[in-house]
């Protein structure tokens, strides 16, 4: 089989690695990919160039296209490629609203009784400001309705911070809502669906803040680990019964079956589990810790989703543990420079997998080309051993300005 993976992050590198590693694929191409992928298999096509992706797929006889990021999914790449008779893994534009419109997701959750946090929605900045005047207790959660590259959520601690977020992020006619803040422990639970059946992947937790101790601004994710100890068997069953199955059944009832990865960002608060958000794609960096633990062929799971026969596909997960630590460019998640030479990749133990994200492969070596640069990943019999392996090796890799968190998986260690 020949696959094309659309996207350029660590998630896409991990998908390509897994397809080759478990012999799902003879060849895997990436558009546009990154410096971790052999030049020969990189297509210089951006993820929003639907015509380019269709042309490349036809010209290279690609069997299956896998879409990594949310942007093209929300813009209808699956509908576009299906019209061109190209097999593609991911939800349609309508189904991807589960991530693309937080209000649509709330509607589905309310209608199909999926536990989520209480909220009030507003269709203009003026209405939101009136509501802010009535709020007496902080923090609150303010969410923009559409995709905002991780910047659409504010958690102001007081009225001044609320007004700052609104001034910076909320336009006159923005669709926006205020949600109650639920405290607890977050986890990422991913399932694969073919529109009818949904099968769960192993649990994971990521670290969104840039600094140790979960402090500082939000990022795309500074590291992750799997499984998440907080996700006991009983909690996983509840997520399956009360969240995944009703969501997939609900979407089908709405006439927009959900195919692809359904990712529930959940909050565990005492006995309660509620959905903070749905995503319509593989998580990044969760994918980098989930796929190394998969027993089974990723290609079979993907084909099962596309062709509506996921019920016939068996897979499981190893009882090992996996952790990934993101090395980021100096300044990230704010402004950062690109083009710094990455040294030491060749010195890292064979037991480590380095998934590339913002990198470029040039004649003179591998150079930084993004905010999140590398995902240094390792597995072990325990989370402690996986963590010691990764932190014992990461120091061998360097580039000017590099920073990474030193405490990934601290929650798992109690
Ligand atoms: N790790 C968070 C996300 O993929 O959205």
mmCIF file of C-alpha atoms and ligand atoms in Angstrom:
data_model
loop_
_atom_site.group_PDB
_atom_site.id
_atom_site.type_symbol
_atom_site.label_atom_id
_atom_site.label_comp_id
_atom_site.label_asym_id
_atom_site.label_seq_id
_atom_site.Cartn_x
_atom_site.Cartn_y
_atom_site.Cartn_z
ATOM 1 C CA UNK A 1 0.000 0.000 0.000
ATOM 2 C CA UNK A 2 1.033 3.589 -0.619
ATOM 3 C CA UNK A 3 -0.039 6.251 1.852
ATOM 4 C CA UNK A 4 0.129 10.033 1.816
ATOM 5 C CA UNK A 5 0.112 11.759 5.220
ATOM 6 C CA UNK A 6 -0.971 15.412 5.069
ATOM 7 C CA UNK A 7 0.655 17.737 7.618
ATOM 8 C CA UNK A 8 4.093 18.635 8.930
ATOM 9 C CA UNK A 9 4.173 18.008 12.681
ATOM 10 C CA UNK A 10 5.366 15.349 15.099
ATOM 11 C CA UNK A 11 1.953 13.703 14.814
ATOM 12 C CA UNK A 12 2.349 13.220 11.069
ATOM 13 C CA UNK A 13 5.900 11.895 11.461
ATOM 14 C CA UNK A 14 4.620 9.402 14.056
ATOM 15 C CA UNK A 15 1.813 8.236 11.727
ATOM 16 C CA UNK A 16 4.253 7.761 8.838
ATOM 17 C CA UNK A 17 6.752 5.962 11.113
ATOM 18 C CA UNK A 18 4.056 3.610 12.396
ATOM 19 C CA UNK A 19 2.709 2.724 8.946
ATOM 20 C CA UNK A 20 6.198 1.724 7.804
ATOM 21 C CA UNK A 21 7.141 0.105 11.095
ATOM 22 C CA UNK A 22 4.196 -2.310 11.280
ATOM 23 C CA UNK A 23 4.385 -3.083 7.546
ATOM 24 C CA UNK A 24 1.017 -1.444 6.828
ATOM 25 C CA UNK A 25 2.697 0.409 4.006
ATOM 26 C CA UNK A 26 5.267 -0.159 1.326
ATOM 27 C CA UNK A 27 5.754 3.574 0.879
ATOM 28 C CA UNK A 28 4.592 6.601 2.866
ATOM 29 C CA UNK A 29 4.724 10.112 1.433
ATOM 30 C CA UNK A 30 4.157 13.312 3.400
ATOM 31 C CA UNK A 31 2.811 16.676 2.263
ATOM 32 C CA UNK A 32 4.655 18.782 3.179
ATOM 33 C CA UNK A 33 6.232 16.628 5.955
ATOM 34 C CA UNK A 34 9.342 17.701 7.837
ATOM 35 C CA UNK A 35 13.067 17.063 8.106
ATOM 36 C CA UNK A 36 12.523 13.657 9.720
ATOM 37 C CA UNK A 37 11.101 12.302 6.484
ATOM 38 C CA UNK A 38 13.345 11.246 3.619
ATOM 39 C CA UNK A 39 13.407 13.995 0.952
ATOM 40 C CA UNK A 40 12.393 11.427 -1.652
ATOM 41 C CA UNK A 41 9.065 10.978 0.154
ATOM 42 C CA UNK A 42 8.281 14.637 0.777
ATOM 43 C CA UNK A 43 5.897 16.503 -1.521
ATOM 44 C CA UNK A 44 6.212 20.270 -1.446
ATOM 45 C CA UNK A 45 2.452 20.744 -1.105
ATOM 46 C CA UNK A 46 0.804 22.580 1.786
ATOM 47 C CA UNK A 47 -2.048 20.993 3.732
ATOM 48 C CA UNK A 48 -4.552 23.589 2.425
ATOM 49 C CA UNK A 49 -3.732 22.943 -1.252
ATOM 50 C CA UNK A 50 -6.526 20.461 -1.967
ATOM 51 C CA UNK A 51 -5.953 20.437 -5.749
ATOM 52 C CA UNK A 52 -2.241 19.794 -5.233
ATOM 53 C CA UNK A 53 -2.927 16.919 -2.848
ATOM 54 C CA UNK A 54 -5.444 15.340 -5.231
ATOM 55 C CA UNK A 55 -3.054 15.694 -8.177
ATOM 56 C CA UNK A 56 -0.132 14.212 -6.233
ATOM 57 C CA UNK A 57 -2.319 11.302 -5.064
ATOM 58 C CA UNK A 58 -3.437 10.491 -8.594
ATOM 59 C CA UNK A 59 0.024 10.913 -10.151
ATOM 60 C CA UNK A 60 1.658 8.687 -7.504
ATOM 61 C CA UNK A 61 -1.150 6.119 -7.277
ATOM 62 C CA UNK A 62 -1.644 6.754 -3.549
ATOM 63 C CA UNK A 63 -4.015 4.189 -1.999
ATOM 64 C CA UNK A 64 -4.978 6.183 1.096
ATOM 65 C CA UNK A 65 -4.576 9.805 2.194
ATOM 66 C CA UNK A 66 -4.460 10.500 5.958
ATOM 67 C CA UNK A 67 -5.233 14.024 7.121
ATOM 68 C CA UNK A 68 -3.310 15.173 10.221
ATOM 69 C CA UNK A 69 -4.354 18.739 11.144
ATOM 70 C CA UNK A 70 -7.801 20.172 11.885
ATOM 71 C CA UNK A 71 -7.668 23.109 9.416
ATOM 72 C CA UNK A 72 -8.055 21.129 6.173
ATOM 73 C CA UNK A 73 -10.654 18.833 7.796
ATOM 74 C CA UNK A 74 -12.819 21.808 8.775
ATOM 75 C CA UNK A 75 -12.348 23.234 5.282
ATOM 76 C CA UNK A 76 -13.651 20.073 3.633
ATOM 77 C CA UNK A 77 -10.579 18.229 2.341
ATOM 78 C CA UNK A 78 -12.265 14.843 2.912
ATOM 79 C CA UNK A 79 -15.341 15.812 0.863
ATOM 80 C CA UNK A 80 -13.032 17.193 -1.862
ATOM 81 C CA UNK A 81 -10.836 14.075 -2.128
ATOM 82 C CA UNK A 82 -13.806 11.699 -1.944
ATOM 83 C CA UNK A 83 -15.357 13.531 -4.899
ATOM 84 C CA UNK A 84 -12.106 12.855 -6.741
ATOM 85 C CA UNK A 85 -12.518 9.142 -5.860
ATOM 86 C CA UNK A 86 -9.472 9.156 -3.572
ATOM 87 C CA UNK A 87 -9.650 7.108 -0.350
ATOM 88 C CA UNK A 88 -9.161 9.421 2.585
ATOM 89 C CA UNK A 89 -9.086 8.960 6.371
ATOM 90 C CA UNK A 90 -10.828 11.635 8.433
ATOM 91 C CA UNK A 91 -14.246 13.218 8.975
ATOM 92 C CA UNK A 92 -16.234 15.154 6.378
ATOM 93 C CA UNK A 93 -16.489 18.939 6.688
ATOM 94 C CA UNK A 94 -19.869 18.593 8.392
ATOM 95 C CA UNK A 95 -18.620 16.004 10.881
ATOM 96 C CA UNK A 96 -15.431 17.966 11.599
ATOM 97 C CA UNK A 97 -17.662 20.681 13.100
ATOM 98 C CA UNK A 98 -17.386 18.614 16.251
ATOM 99 C CA UNK A 99 -14.012 20.335 16.594
ATOM 100 C CA UNK A 100 -14.472 23.337 14.278
ATOM 101 C CA UNK A 101 -17.508 24.749 16.086
ATOM 102 C CA UNK A 102 -17.577 24.499 19.851
ATOM 103 C CA UNK A 103 -21.245 25.507 19.812
ATOM 104 C CA UNK A 104 -22.078 22.643 17.438
ATOM 105 C CA UNK A 105 -20.231 20.296 19.810
ATOM 106 C CA UNK A 106 -22.241 21.666 22.764
ATOM 107 C CA UNK A 107 -25.464 21.115 20.805
ATOM 108 C CA UNK A 108 -24.519 17.468 20.158
ATOM 109 C CA UNK A 109 -23.520 16.970 23.788
ATOM 110 C CA UNK A 110 -26.754 18.450 25.129
ATOM 111 C CA UNK A 111 -28.959 16.573 22.681
ATOM 112 C CA UNK A 112 -27.312 13.202 23.272
ATOM 113 C CA UNK A 113 -26.788 13.693 27.021
ATOM 114 C CA UNK A 114 -23.008 13.649 26.923
ATOM 115 C CA UNK A 115 -21.642 15.127 30.171
ATOM 116 C CA UNK A 116 -20.090 18.562 29.656
ATOM 117 C CA UNK A 117 -19.658 21.861 31.535
ATOM 118 C CA UNK A 118 -22.489 24.428 31.759
ATOM 119 C CA UNK A 119 -22.226 27.446 29.438
ATOM 120 C CA UNK A 120 -23.949 30.528 27.985
ATOM 121 C CA UNK A 121 -23.442 31.571 24.382
ATOM 122 C CA UNK A 122 -23.330 35.068 22.869
ATOM 123 C CA UNK A 123 -23.411 36.197 19.258
ATOM 124 C CA UNK A 124 -21.825 39.605 19.742
ATOM 125 C CA UNK A 125 -19.127 41.238 21.779
ATOM 126 C CA UNK A 126 -21.633 43.739 23.184
ATOM 127 C CA UNK A 127 -23.800 40.946 24.658
ATOM 128 C CA UNK A 128 -20.730 39.240 26.092
ATOM 129 C CA UNK A 129 -19.591 42.489 27.747
ATOM 130 C CA UNK A 130 -23.044 42.926 29.333
ATOM 131 C CA UNK A 131 -22.750 39.422 30.760
ATOM 132 C CA UNK A 132 -19.235 40.083 32.067
ATOM 133 C CA UNK A 133 -20.689 42.981 34.103
ATOM 134 C CA UNK A 134 -22.884 40.488 35.960
ATOM 135 C CA UNK A 135 -20.094 38.028 36.850
ATOM 136 C CA UNK A 136 -19.094 38.106 40.506
ATOM 137 C CA UNK A 137 -16.896 35.022 40.727
ATOM 138 C CA UNK A 138 -13.693 34.197 38.819
ATOM 139 C CA UNK A 139 -11.956 32.405 37.151
ATOM 140 C CA UNK A 140 -14.266 31.805 34.191
ATOM 141 C CA UNK A 141 -13.668 30.199 30.804
ATOM 142 C CA UNK A 142 -14.243 32.229 27.627
ATOM 143 C CA UNK A 143 -14.201 30.257 24.376
ATOM 144 C CA UNK A 144 -14.387 31.423 20.782
ATOM 145 C CA UNK A 145 -16.641 29.268 18.656
ATOM 146 C CA UNK A 146 -14.326 28.465 15.718
ATOM 147 C CA UNK A 147 -10.811 27.105 15.270
ATOM 148 C CA UNK A 148 -8.218 29.478 16.729
ATOM 149 C CA UNK A 149 -4.977 27.437 16.706
ATOM 150 C CA UNK A 150 -5.105 26.890 20.466
ATOM 151 C CA UNK A 151 -5.589 30.616 21.187
ATOM 152 C CA UNK A 152 -9.386 30.643 21.343
ATOM 153 C CA UNK A 153 -9.717 29.905 25.049
ATOM 154 C CA UNK A 154 -9.151 32.396 27.860
ATOM 155 C CA UNK A 155 -9.294 31.624 31.589
ATOM 156 C CA UNK A 156 -9.344 35.093 33.162
ATOM 157 C CA UNK A 157 -8.775 35.299 36.916
ATOM 158 C CA UNK A 158 -10.584 38.628 37.237
ATOM 159 C CA UNK A 159 -12.632 41.214 35.327
ATOM 160 C CA UNK A 160 -9.573 43.086 34.004
ATOM 161 C CA UNK A 161 -8.131 39.894 32.502
ATOM 162 C CA UNK A 162 -11.547 39.050 31.040
ATOM 163 C CA UNK A 163 -11.712 42.460 29.311
ATOM 164 C CA UNK A 164 -8.123 42.080 28.064
ATOM 165 C CA UNK A 165 -8.938 38.700 26.483
ATOM 166 C CA UNK A 166 -12.162 40.052 24.960
ATOM 167 C CA UNK A 167 -10.397 43.131 23.535
ATOM 168 C CA UNK A 168 -7.654 41.002 22.011
ATOM 169 C CA UNK A 169 -9.678 38.048 20.723
ATOM 170 C CA UNK A 170 -13.400 38.789 20.394
ATOM 171 C CA UNK A 171 -14.625 40.684 17.319
ATOM 172 C CA UNK A 172 -17.880 42.703 17.185
ATOM 173 C CA UNK A 173 -19.842 39.806 15.692
ATOM 174 C CA UNK A 174 -17.945 36.892 17.224
ATOM 175 C CA UNK A 175 -19.766 33.788 18.310
ATOM 176 C CA UNK A 176 -18.416 33.122 21.767
ATOM 177 C CA UNK A 177 -19.408 31.461 25.013
ATOM 178 C CA UNK A 178 -18.682 31.561 28.700
ATOM 179 C CA UNK A 179 -18.294 28.187 30.347
ATOM 180 C CA UNK A 180 -18.144 27.205 33.984
ATOM 181 C CA UNK A 181 -14.621 26.283 35.124
ATOM 182 C CA UNK A 182 -14.361 22.702 36.332
ATOM 183 C CA UNK A 183 -11.208 21.817 38.242
ATOM 184 C CA UNK A 184 -9.627 18.373 38.191
ATOM 185 C CA UNK A 185 -7.317 16.293 36.040
ATOM 186 C CA UNK A 186 -7.467 16.350 32.246
ATOM 187 C CA UNK A 187 -6.956 13.381 29.944
ATOM 188 C CA UNK A 188 -7.044 12.787 26.207
ATOM 189 C CA UNK A 189 -9.142 9.853 25.080
ATOM 190 C CA UNK A 190 -9.051 9.033 21.386
ATOM 191 C CA UNK A 191 -11.316 6.687 19.515
ATOM 192 C CA UNK A 192 -11.493 5.617 15.872
ATOM 193 C CA UNK A 193 -14.872 5.481 14.222
ATOM 194 C CA UNK A 194 -16.249 4.312 10.894
ATOM 195 C CA UNK A 195 -19.498 6.205 11.422
ATOM 196 C CA UNK A 196 -21.108 3.273 13.237
ATOM 197 C CA UNK A 197 -18.574 1.488 15.436
ATOM 198 C CA UNK A 198 -16.125 3.287 17.703
ATOM 199 C CA UNK A 199 -12.990 1.679 19.139
ATOM 200 C CA UNK A 200 -10.912 3.293 21.838
ATOM 201 C CA UNK A 201 -7.175 3.872 21.744
ATOM 202 C CA UNK A 202 -5.018 3.772 24.866
ATOM 203 C CA UNK A 203 -5.372 6.833 27.139
ATOM 204 C CA UNK A 204 -2.887 9.711 27.224
ATOM 205 C CA UNK A 205 -2.224 12.994 28.989
ATOM 206 C CA UNK A 206 -0.440 16.005 27.559
ATOM 207 C CA UNK A 207 1.169 19.092 29.108
ATOM 208 C CA UNK A 208 -0.061 22.290 27.461
ATOM 209 C CA UNK A 209 1.812 24.931 29.464
ATOM 210 C CA UNK A 210 5.317 25.899 28.455
ATOM 211 C CA UNK A 211 7.033 25.777 31.860
ATOM 212 C CA UNK A 212 7.540 23.093 34.511
ATOM 213 C CA UNK A 213 4.751 22.789 37.050
ATOM 214 C CA UNK A 214 2.171 23.580 34.312
ATOM 215 C CA UNK A 215 2.974 27.297 34.441
ATOM 216 C CA UNK A 216 3.282 29.929 31.708
ATOM 217 C CA UNK A 217 1.400 30.367 28.448
ATOM 218 C CA UNK A 218 -0.346 27.571 26.596
ATOM 219 C CA UNK A 219 1.464 25.821 23.766
ATOM 220 C CA UNK A 220 0.505 23.170 21.230
ATOM 221 C CA UNK A 221 1.756 20.661 23.839
ATOM 222 C CA UNK A 222 5.192 20.280 25.458
ATOM 223 C CA UNK A 223 5.033 16.552 26.075
ATOM 224 C CA UNK A 224 2.741 13.615 26.732
ATOM 225 C CA UNK A 225 2.642 10.132 28.182
ATOM 226 C CA UNK A 226 0.544 7.016 27.871
ATOM 227 C CA UNK A 227 -1.279 5.373 29.503
ATOM 228 C CA UNK A 228 -2.702 7.941 31.930
ATOM 229 C CA UNK A 229 -2.893 6.325 35.394
ATOM 230 C CA UNK A 230 -5.970 8.430 36.209
ATOM 231 C CA UNK A 231 -7.877 6.508 33.519
ATOM 232 C CA UNK A 232 -8.826 3.383 35.437
ATOM 233 C CA UNK A 233 -10.705 0.625 33.620
ATOM 234 C CA UNK A 234 -13.942 1.836 35.171
ATOM 235 C CA UNK A 235 -13.394 5.407 33.948
ATOM 236 C CA UNK A 236 -12.453 4.204 30.464
ATOM 237 C CA UNK A 237 -15.665 2.201 30.281
ATOM 238 C CA UNK A 238 -17.648 5.278 31.301
ATOM 239 C CA UNK A 239 -15.943 7.342 28.611
ATOM 240 C CA UNK A 240 -16.839 4.674 26.069
ATOM 241 C CA UNK A 241 -20.462 4.243 27.223
ATOM 242 C CA UNK A 242 -21.320 7.839 28.123
ATOM 243 C CA UNK A 243 -19.222 9.837 25.662
ATOM 244 C CA UNK A 244 -17.865 7.956 22.654
ATOM 245 C CA UNK A 245 -20.851 5.779 21.802
ATOM 246 C CA UNK A 246 -23.485 8.537 22.254
ATOM 247 C CA UNK A 247 -21.347 10.960 20.200
ATOM 248 C CA UNK A 248 -20.941 8.555 17.285
ATOM 249 C CA UNK A 249 -24.601 7.460 17.427
ATOM 250 C CA UNK A 250 -25.726 11.072 17.764
ATOM 251 C CA UNK A 251 -23.725 12.184 14.739
ATOM 252 C CA UNK A 252 -25.211 9.344 12.718
ATOM 253 C CA UNK A 253 -28.733 10.342 13.802
ATOM 254 C CA UNK A 254 -28.006 13.907 12.733
ATOM 255 C CA UNK A 255 -27.224 12.541 9.247
ATOM 256 C CA UNK A 256 -23.519 13.372 9.526
ATOM 257 C CA UNK A 257 -21.745 10.130 10.415
ATOM 258 C CA UNK A 258 -18.365 10.673 12.009
ATOM 259 C CA UNK A 259 -15.485 8.762 10.424
ATOM 260 C CA UNK A 260 -11.914 9.169 11.618
ATOM 261 C CA UNK A 261 -10.417 10.005 14.990
ATOM 262 C CA UNK A 262 -12.808 11.265 17.631
ATOM 263 C CA UNK A 263 -10.772 12.776 20.445
ATOM 264 C CA UNK A 264 -12.437 13.719 23.712
ATOM 265 C CA UNK A 265 -10.551 16.141 25.939
ATOM 266 C CA UNK A 266 -12.046 15.239 29.292
ATOM 267 C CA UNK A 267 -11.916 16.582 32.848
ATOM 268 C CA UNK A 268 -12.018 14.154 35.762
ATOM 269 C CA UNK A 269 -13.321 15.909 38.829
ATOM 270 C CA UNK A 270 -13.994 13.599 41.772
ATOM 271 C CA UNK A 271 -16.535 11.081 40.502
ATOM 272 C CA UNK A 272 -17.508 13.264 37.533
ATOM 273 C CA UNK A 273 -16.161 13.048 34.012
ATOM 274 C CA UNK A 274 -17.079 15.842 31.603
ATOM 275 C CA UNK A 275 -16.068 16.673 28.052
ATOM 276 C CA UNK A 276 -14.112 19.922 27.708
ATOM 277 C CA UNK A 277 -13.869 19.641 23.935
ATOM 278 C CA UNK A 278 -13.984 17.252 21.041
ATOM 279 C CA UNK A 279 -11.295 17.159 18.391
ATOM 280 C CA UNK A 280 -11.747 15.502 15.039
ATOM 281 C CA UNK A 281 -8.190 14.246 14.483
ATOM 282 C CA UNK A 282 -5.218 12.601 16.152
ATOM 283 C CA UNK A 283 -3.811 14.626 19.080
ATOM 284 C CA UNK A 284 -0.353 16.146 18.947
ATOM 285 C CA UNK A 285 1.752 15.136 20.929
ATOM 286 C CA UNK A 286 -0.569 12.324 22.174
ATOM 287 C CA UNK A 287 -0.178 10.378 18.906
ATOM 288 C CA UNK A 288 3.572 10.207 19.478
ATOM 289 C CA UNK A 289 2.998 8.199 22.690
ATOM 290 C CA UNK A 290 -0.041 6.181 21.604
ATOM 291 C CA UNK A 291 1.237 4.715 18.334
ATOM 292 C CA UNK A 292 4.443 3.168 19.765
ATOM 293 C CA UNK A 293 2.211 1.114 22.116
ATOM 294 C CA UNK A 294 -0.169 -0.190 19.440
ATOM 295 C CA UNK A 295 -0.305 -3.956 18.843
ATOM 296 C CA UNK A 296 -1.804 -4.311 15.417
ATOM 297 C CA UNK A 297 -1.540 -2.612 12.079
ATOM 298 C CA UNK A 298 -2.391 1.065 11.922
ATOM 299 C CA UNK A 299 -3.176 0.632 8.236
ATOM 300 C CA UNK A 300 -5.878 -1.962 8.993
ATOM 301 C CA UNK A 301 -7.524 0.380 11.510
ATOM 302 C CA UNK A 302 -7.492 3.231 9.020
ATOM 303 C CA UNK A 303 -8.895 1.067 6.220
ATOM 304 C CA UNK A 304 -11.531 -0.239 8.651
ATOM 305 C CA UNK A 305 -12.645 3.324 9.344
ATOM 306 C CA UNK A 306 -12.747 4.325 5.689
ATOM 307 C CA UNK A 307 -14.623 1.229 4.511
ATOM 308 C CA UNK A 308 -17.065 0.895 7.424
ATOM 309 C CA UNK A 309 -15.716 -2.395 8.767
ATOM 310 C CA UNK A 310 -14.036 -1.352 11.996
ATOM 311 C CA UNK A 311 -16.070 -3.988 13.865
ATOM 312 C CA UNK A 312 -13.947 -6.629 12.097
ATOM 313 C CA UNK A 313 -10.585 -5.085 13.004
ATOM 314 C CA UNK A 314 -8.868 -6.304 16.161
ATOM 315 C CA UNK A 315 -6.101 -4.404 17.861
ATOM 316 C CA UNK A 316 -4.798 -3.899 21.381
ATOM 317 C CA UNK A 317 -2.076 -2.019 23.215
ATOM 318 C CA UNK A 318 1.080 -3.275 24.874
ATOM 319 C CA UNK A 319 1.308 -3.016 28.649
ATOM 320 C CA UNK A 320 4.393 -0.827 28.364
ATOM 321 C CA UNK A 321 4.523 2.930 28.940
ATOM 322 C CA UNK A 322 5.558 5.713 26.600
ATOM 323 C CA UNK A 323 6.620 9.319 27.103
ATOM 324 C CA UNK A 324 7.537 12.089 24.681
ATOM 325 C CA UNK A 325 9.295 15.348 25.531
ATOM 326 C CA UNK A 326 9.069 18.255 23.093
ATOM 327 C CA UNK A 327 12.206 20.285 22.364
ATOM 328 C CA UNK A 328 11.096 23.777 21.347
ATOM 329 C CA UNK A 329 12.731 26.828 19.768
ATOM 330 C CA UNK A 330 13.905 29.688 22.005
ATOM 331 C CA UNK A 331 10.990 32.082 22.569
ATOM 332 C CA UNK A 332 8.244 29.549 21.732
ATOM 333 C CA UNK A 333 5.235 29.858 22.168
ATOM 334 C CA UNK A 334 5.970 33.533 21.452
ATOM 335 C CA UNK A 335 8.187 34.737 18.581
ATOM 336 C CA UNK A 336 11.087 32.455 17.760
ATOM 337 C CA UNK A 337 13.830 32.193 15.162
ATOM 338 C CA UNK A 338 14.227 29.368 12.654
ATOM 339 C CA UNK A 339 17.307 28.004 10.965
ATOM 340 C CA UNK A 340 19.289 26.838 14.006
ATOM 341 C CA UNK A 341 21.432 23.779 13.325
ATOM 342 C CA UNK A 342 20.397 20.708 15.342
ATOM 343 C CA UNK A 343 23.374 18.782 16.690
ATOM 344 C CA UNK A 344 23.689 15.339 18.240
ATOM 345 C CA UNK A 345 20.750 13.452 16.719
ATOM 346 C CA UNK A 346 23.110 10.669 15.678
ATOM 347 C CA UNK A 347 24.326 10.177 19.262
ATOM 348 C CA UNK A 348 20.949 9.239 20.719
ATOM 349 C CA UNK A 349 20.363 5.618 21.801
ATOM 350 C CA UNK A 350 18.573 3.293 19.376
ATOM 351 C CA UNK A 351 15.902 2.850 22.062
ATOM 352 C CA UNK A 352 14.769 6.438 21.501
ATOM 353 C CA UNK A 353 12.514 7.505 18.665
ATOM 354 C CA UNK A 354 12.924 11.138 17.686
ATOM 355 C CA UNK A 355 9.798 12.322 15.894
ATOM 356 C CA UNK A 356 10.512 15.530 14.022
ATOM 357 C CA UNK A 357 8.108 18.477 13.935
ATOM 358 C CA UNK A 358 9.482 21.918 12.975
ATOM 359 C CA UNK A 359 12.631 20.757 11.190
ATOM 360 C CA UNK A 360 14.125 20.982 7.727
ATOM 361 C CA UNK A 361 16.639 18.643 6.170
ATOM 362 C CA UNK A 362 19.258 20.629 4.271
ATOM 363 C CA UNK A 363 22.552 19.681 2.682
ATOM 364 C CA UNK A 364 24.430 21.006 5.741
ATOM 365 C CA UNK A 365 22.286 19.049 8.217
ATOM 366 C CA UNK A 366 18.978 19.290 10.055
ATOM 367 C CA UNK A 367 17.795 22.807 10.985
ATOM 368 C CA UNK A 368 14.958 24.154 13.106
ATOM 369 C CA UNK A 369 11.929 25.313 11.156
ATOM 370 C CA UNK A 370 9.144 25.797 13.705
ATOM 371 C CA UNK A 371 8.196 26.334 17.343
ATOM 372 C CA UNK A 372 7.962 22.719 18.403
ATOM 373 C CA UNK A 373 11.031 21.125 16.867
ATOM 374 C CA UNK A 374 11.498 17.519 18.056
ATOM 375 C CA UNK A 375 9.583 14.938 20.105
ATOM 376 C CA UNK A 376 12.066 12.774 21.987
ATOM 377 C CA UNK A 377 10.170 9.574 22.697
ATOM 378 C CA UNK A 378 10.863 6.398 24.659
ATOM 379 C CA UNK A 379 9.055 3.387 26.076
ATOM 380 C CA UNK A 380 9.665 1.351 29.228
ATOM 381 C CA UNK A 381 8.167 -1.240 31.554
ATOM 382 C CA UNK A 382 7.054 1.606 33.797
ATOM 383 C CA UNK A 383 6.498 5.299 33.308
ATOM 384 C CA UNK A 384 9.584 5.874 35.495
ATOM 385 C CA UNK A 385 11.818 3.804 33.227
ATOM 386 C CA UNK A 386 10.443 5.428 30.044
ATOM 387 C CA UNK A 387 10.991 8.845 31.594
ATOM 388 C CA UNK A 388 14.547 8.075 32.772
ATOM 389 C CA UNK A 389 15.410 6.785 29.314
ATOM 390 C CA UNK A 390 14.178 9.964 27.580
ATOM 391 C CA UNK A 391 15.652 12.423 30.071
ATOM 392 C CA UNK A 392 18.937 10.485 30.026
ATOM 393 C CA UNK A 393 19.237 10.924 26.248
ATOM 394 C CA UNK A 394 17.649 14.291 25.455
ATOM 395 C CA UNK A 395 20.747 16.204 26.577
ATOM 396 C CA UNK A 396 22.675 14.696 23.655
ATOM 397 C CA UNK A 397 20.600 16.812 21.251
ATOM 398 C CA UNK A 398 21.125 20.554 21.094
ATOM 399 C CA UNK A 399 20.379 23.690 19.101
ATOM 400 C CA UNK A 400 20.705 27.354 19.989
ATOM 401 C CA UNK A 401 17.782 28.444 22.183
ATOM 402 C CA UNK A 402 16.408 24.913 22.712
ATOM 403 C CA UNK A 403 14.159 24.447 25.730
ATOM 404 C CA UNK A 404 12.086 21.587 27.062
ATOM 405 C CA UNK A 405 10.153 20.745 30.187
ATOM 406 C CA UNK A 406 11.960 18.689 32.810
ATOM 407 C CA UNK A 407 8.815 17.351 34.473
ATOM 408 C CA UNK A 408 6.786 15.587 31.801
ATOM 409 C CA UNK A 409 4.628 12.847 33.374
ATOM 410 C CA UNK A 410 5.018 14.202 36.919
ATOM 411 C CA UNK A 411 1.320 13.569 37.552
ATOM 412 C CA UNK A 412 1.725 9.923 36.657
ATOM 413 C CA UNK A 413 4.413 9.566 39.300
ATOM 414 C CA UNK A 414 2.101 10.751 42.083
HETATM 415 N N1 LIG B 1 -2.618 17.914 22.466
HETATM 416 C C1 LIG B 1 -3.744 18.711 22.203
HETATM 417 C C2 LIG B 1 -4.271 18.617 20.842
HETATM 418 O O1 LIG B 1 -3.842 17.831 20.032
HETATM 419 O O2 LIG B 1 -5.202 19.365 20.550
#
